[in-house]
Short mmCIF file of C-alpha atoms in Angstrom, two decimals:
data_model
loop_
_atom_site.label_atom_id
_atom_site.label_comp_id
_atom_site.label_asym_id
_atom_site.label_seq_id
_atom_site.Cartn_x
_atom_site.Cartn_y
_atom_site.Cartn_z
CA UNK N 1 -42.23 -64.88 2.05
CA UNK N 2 -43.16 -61.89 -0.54
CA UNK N 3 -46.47 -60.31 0.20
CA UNK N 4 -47.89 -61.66 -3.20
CA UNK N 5 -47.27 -65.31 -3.01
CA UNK N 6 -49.05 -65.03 0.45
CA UNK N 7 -52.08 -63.31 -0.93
CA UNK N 8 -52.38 -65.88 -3.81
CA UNK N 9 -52.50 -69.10 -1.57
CA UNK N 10 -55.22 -67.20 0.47
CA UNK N 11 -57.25 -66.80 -2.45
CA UNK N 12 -56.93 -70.59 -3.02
CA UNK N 13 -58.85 -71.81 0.11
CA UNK N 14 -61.87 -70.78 1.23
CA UNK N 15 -63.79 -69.02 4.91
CA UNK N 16 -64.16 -72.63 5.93
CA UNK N 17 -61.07 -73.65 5.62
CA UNK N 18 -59.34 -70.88 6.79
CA UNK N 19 -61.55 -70.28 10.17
CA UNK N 20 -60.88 -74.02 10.71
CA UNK N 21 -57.38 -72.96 11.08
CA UNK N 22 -58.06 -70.44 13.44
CA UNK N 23 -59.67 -72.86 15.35
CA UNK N 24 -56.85 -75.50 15.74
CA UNK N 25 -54.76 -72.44 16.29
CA UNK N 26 -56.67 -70.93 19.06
CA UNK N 27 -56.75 -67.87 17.33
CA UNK N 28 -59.87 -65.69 16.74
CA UNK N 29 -61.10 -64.05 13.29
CA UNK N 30 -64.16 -65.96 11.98
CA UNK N 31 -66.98 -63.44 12.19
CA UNK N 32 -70.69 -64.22 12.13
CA UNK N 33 -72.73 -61.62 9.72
CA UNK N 34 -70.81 -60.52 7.48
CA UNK N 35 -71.95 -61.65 4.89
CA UNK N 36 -72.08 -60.31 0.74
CA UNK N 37 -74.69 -57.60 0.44
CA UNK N 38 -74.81 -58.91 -3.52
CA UNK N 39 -73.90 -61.94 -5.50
CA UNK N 40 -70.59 -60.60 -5.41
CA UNK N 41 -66.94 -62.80 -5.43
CA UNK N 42 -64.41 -63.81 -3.31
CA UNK N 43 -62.68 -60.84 -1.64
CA UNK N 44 -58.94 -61.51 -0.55
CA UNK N 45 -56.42 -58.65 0.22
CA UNK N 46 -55.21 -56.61 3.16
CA UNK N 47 -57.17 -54.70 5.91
CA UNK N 48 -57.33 -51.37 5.27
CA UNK N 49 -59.17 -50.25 8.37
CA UNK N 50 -61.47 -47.30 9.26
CA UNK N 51 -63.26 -46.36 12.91
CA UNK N 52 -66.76 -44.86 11.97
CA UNK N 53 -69.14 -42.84 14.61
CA UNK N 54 -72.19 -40.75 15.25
CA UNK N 55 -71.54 -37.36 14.16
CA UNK N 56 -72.18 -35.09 17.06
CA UNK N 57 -70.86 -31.50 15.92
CA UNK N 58 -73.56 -29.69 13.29
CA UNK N 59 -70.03 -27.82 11.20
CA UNK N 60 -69.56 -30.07 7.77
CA UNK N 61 -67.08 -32.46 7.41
CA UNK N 62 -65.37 -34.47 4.84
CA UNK N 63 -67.56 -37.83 3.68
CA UNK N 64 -66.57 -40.59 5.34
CA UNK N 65 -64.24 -43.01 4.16
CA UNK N 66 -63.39 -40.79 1.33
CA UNK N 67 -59.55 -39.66 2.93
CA UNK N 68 -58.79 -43.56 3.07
CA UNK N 69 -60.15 -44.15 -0.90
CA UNK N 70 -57.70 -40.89 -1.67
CA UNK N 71 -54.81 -42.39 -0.24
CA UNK N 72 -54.94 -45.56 -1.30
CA UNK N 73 -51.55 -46.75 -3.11
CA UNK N 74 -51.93 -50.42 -3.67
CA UNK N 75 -53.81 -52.76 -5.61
CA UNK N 76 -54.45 -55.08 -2.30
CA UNK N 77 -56.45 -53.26 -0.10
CA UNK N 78 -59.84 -54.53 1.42
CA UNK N 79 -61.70 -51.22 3.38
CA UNK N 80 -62.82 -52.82 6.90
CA UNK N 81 -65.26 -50.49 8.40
CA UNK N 82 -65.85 -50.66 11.88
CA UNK N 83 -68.57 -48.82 13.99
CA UNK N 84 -71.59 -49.03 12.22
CA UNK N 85 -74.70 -47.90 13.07
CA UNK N 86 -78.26 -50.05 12.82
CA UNK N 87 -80.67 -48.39 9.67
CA UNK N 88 -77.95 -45.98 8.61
CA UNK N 89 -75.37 -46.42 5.98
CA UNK N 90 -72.05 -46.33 5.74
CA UNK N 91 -71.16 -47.35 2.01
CA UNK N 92 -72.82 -46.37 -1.34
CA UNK N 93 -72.48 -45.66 -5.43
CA UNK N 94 -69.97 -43.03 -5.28
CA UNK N 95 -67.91 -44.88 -2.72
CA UNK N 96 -67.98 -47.80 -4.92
CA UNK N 97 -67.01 -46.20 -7.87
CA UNK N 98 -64.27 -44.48 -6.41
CA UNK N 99 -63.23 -47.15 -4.93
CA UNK N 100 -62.92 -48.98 -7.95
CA UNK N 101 -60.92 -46.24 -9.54
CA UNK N 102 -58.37 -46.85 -7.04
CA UNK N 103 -58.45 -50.81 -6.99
CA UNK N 104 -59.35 -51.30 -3.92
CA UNK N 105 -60.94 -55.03 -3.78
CA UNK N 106 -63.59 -54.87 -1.94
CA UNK N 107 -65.30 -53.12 1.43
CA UNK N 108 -66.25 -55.68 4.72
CA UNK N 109 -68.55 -53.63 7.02
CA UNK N 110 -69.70 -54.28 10.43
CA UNK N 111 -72.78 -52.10 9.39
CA UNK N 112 -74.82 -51.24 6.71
CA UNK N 113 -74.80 -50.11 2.89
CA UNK N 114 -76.99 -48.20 0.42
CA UNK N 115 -77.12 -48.35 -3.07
CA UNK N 116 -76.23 -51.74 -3.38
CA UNK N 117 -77.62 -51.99 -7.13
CA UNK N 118 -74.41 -49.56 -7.35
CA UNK N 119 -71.94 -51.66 -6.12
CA UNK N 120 -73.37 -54.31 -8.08
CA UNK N 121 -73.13 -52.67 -11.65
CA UNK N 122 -69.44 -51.45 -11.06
CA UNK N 123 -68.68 -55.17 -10.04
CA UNK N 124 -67.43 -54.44 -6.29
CA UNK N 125 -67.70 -56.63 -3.68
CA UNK N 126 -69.43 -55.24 -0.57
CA UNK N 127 -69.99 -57.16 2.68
CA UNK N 128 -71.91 -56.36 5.71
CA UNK N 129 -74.97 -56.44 8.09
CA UNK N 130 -77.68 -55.30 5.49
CA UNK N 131 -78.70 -53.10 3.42
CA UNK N 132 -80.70 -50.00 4.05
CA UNK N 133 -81.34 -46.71 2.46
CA UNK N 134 -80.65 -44.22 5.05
CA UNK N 135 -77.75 -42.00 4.53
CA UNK N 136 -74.83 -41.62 6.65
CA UNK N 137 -74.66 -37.66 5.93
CA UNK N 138 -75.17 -35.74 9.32
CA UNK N 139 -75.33 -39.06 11.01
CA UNK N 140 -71.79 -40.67 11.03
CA UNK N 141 -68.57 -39.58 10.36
CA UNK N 142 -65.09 -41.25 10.44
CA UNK N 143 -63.21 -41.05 13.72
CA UNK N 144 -59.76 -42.74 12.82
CA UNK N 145 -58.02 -45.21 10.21
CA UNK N 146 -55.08 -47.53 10.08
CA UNK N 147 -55.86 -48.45 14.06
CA UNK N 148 -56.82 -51.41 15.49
CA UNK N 149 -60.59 -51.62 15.14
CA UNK N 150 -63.58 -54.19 16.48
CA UNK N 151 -64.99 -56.27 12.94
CA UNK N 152 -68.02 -58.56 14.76
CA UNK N 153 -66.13 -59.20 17.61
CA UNK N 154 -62.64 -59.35 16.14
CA UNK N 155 -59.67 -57.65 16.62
CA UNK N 156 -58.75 -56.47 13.04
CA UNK N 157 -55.27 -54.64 12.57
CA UNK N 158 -54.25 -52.61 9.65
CA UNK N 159 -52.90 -54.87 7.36
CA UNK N 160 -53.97 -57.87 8.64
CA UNK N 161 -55.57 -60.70 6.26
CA UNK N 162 -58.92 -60.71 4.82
CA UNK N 163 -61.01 -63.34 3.31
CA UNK N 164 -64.56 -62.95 2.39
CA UNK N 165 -67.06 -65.08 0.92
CA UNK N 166 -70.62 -66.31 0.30
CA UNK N 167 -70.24 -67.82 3.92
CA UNK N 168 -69.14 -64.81 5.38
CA UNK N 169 -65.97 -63.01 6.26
CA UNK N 170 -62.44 -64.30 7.68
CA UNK N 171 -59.72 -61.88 9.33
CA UNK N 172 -56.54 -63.17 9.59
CA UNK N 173 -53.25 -61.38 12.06
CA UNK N 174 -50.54 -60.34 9.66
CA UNK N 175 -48.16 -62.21 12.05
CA UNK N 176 -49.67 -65.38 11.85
CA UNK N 177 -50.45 -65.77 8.06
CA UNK N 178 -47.48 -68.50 7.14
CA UNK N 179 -48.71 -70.60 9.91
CA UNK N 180 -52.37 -70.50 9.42
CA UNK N 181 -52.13 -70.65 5.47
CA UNK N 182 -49.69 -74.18 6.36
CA UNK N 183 -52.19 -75.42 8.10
CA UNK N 184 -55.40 -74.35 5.85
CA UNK N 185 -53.58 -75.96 3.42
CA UNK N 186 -53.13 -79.27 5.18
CA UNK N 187 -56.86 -78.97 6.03
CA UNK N 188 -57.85 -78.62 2.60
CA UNK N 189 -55.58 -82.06 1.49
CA UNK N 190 -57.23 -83.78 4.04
CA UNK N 191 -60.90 -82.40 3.73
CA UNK N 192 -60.54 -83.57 -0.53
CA UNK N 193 -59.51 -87.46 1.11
CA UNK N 194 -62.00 -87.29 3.07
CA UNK N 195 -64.59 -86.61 0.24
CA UNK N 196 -63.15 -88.83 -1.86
CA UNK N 197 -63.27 -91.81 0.56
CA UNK N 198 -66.98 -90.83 1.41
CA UNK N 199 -67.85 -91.05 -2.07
CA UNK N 200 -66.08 -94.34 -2.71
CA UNK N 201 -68.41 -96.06 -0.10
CA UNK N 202 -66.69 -95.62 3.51
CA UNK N 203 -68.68 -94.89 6.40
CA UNK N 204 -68.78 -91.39 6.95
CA UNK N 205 -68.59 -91.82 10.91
CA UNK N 206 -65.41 -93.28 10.17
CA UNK N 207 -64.85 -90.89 7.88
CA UNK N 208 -65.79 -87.79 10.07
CA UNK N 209 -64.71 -89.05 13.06
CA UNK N 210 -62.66 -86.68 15.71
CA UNK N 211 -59.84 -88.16 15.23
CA UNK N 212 -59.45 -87.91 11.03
CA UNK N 213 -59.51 -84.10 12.51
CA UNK N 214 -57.05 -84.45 15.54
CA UNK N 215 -54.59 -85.86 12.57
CA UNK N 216 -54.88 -82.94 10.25
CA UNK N 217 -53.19 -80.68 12.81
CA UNK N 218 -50.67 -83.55 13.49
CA UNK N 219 -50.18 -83.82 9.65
CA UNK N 220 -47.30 -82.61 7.94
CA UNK N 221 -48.38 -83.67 4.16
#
């Protein structure tokens, strides 16, 4: 199935939804903390990832993340920034706007941003740990991109899946995403019965019982 199409349904369902997926899948990819640093929407796009680290030579260096903003060439990309370090930050403004500039949709960092007011007035979507307003100059530096890097505790691949929102941050493997978005799907159908019968008077142990789950992964409509 075309890239697009694939991207669209994701952008239909929501973290919930989609981790619920995972779940019945056995797959990992839900994180915890990672959450929207602003009011800021739904992110949905493709992992564009980046390994960040202490800087540990004094010579200068090109900013990090800037290479991977430069050669972006789509209008799908999500930066996932791994390697963050606690009270320093690895996102700001400038990032943001330049960002922007190349339509990327969004940045998910397991670590920390400044600036955020920045991010906010350009209308880009930043997730992480926290804010802070310590900056990453002569403190981190970017390692690597486009390898496999660790987002909360999950694997994330270049060019995996990403969805993001106000309850957190979703990673799906690029080899899995028909399967999980037929069965996020299914979830959802069944999740809207299930609200509807609550509200039209059923018992909601009924209702919510394990096995109303059990038969959404069994569930072919």
């Amino acid at each position: 199935m075309p890239q697009r199409p694939l991207l669209d349904r994701l952008g239909l369902l929501d973290t919930n939804t989609v981790s619920d997926a995972l779940d019945f899948l056995g797959l990992s990819g839900a994180t915890y903390g990672l959450r929207p640093l602003w009011g800021c929407p739904k992110i949905v796009g493709r992992a564009s990832t980046i390994q960040l680290g202490p800087k540990q030579e004094a010579k200068s260096t090109v900013h990090l993340i800037s290479p991977v903003i430069d050669a972006v060439a789509s209008d799908d990309r999500v930066l996932v920034i791994a390697g963050g370090a606690d009270g320093i930050s690895c996102w700001g403004d400038i990032l943001a706007n330049a960002a922007v500039a190349k339509k990327v949709r969004g940045s998910v960092i397991d670590g920390l941003s400044r600036d955020i007011e920045g991010s906010e007035a350009v209308n880009y979507p930043v997730y992480g740990r926290g804010v802070t307003m310590i900056s990453a100059r002569n403190r981190m530096v970017q390692i690597d991109s486009g390898k496999p890097v660790q987002m909360a505790g999950v694997t994330v691949h270049e060019d995996d899946f990403v969805i993001a929102d106000r309850c957190g941050t979703v990673f799906v493997p690029a080899a899995r995403i028909a399967e999980v978005l037929d069965l996020a799907e299914r979830i959802a159908r069944r999740q809207d019965g299930m609200v509807a019968a609550v509200r039209a008077g059923r018992s909601v142990a009924e209702v919510m019982h394990d096995k109303e789950f059990e038969a959404i992964h069994a569930s072919r409509t």
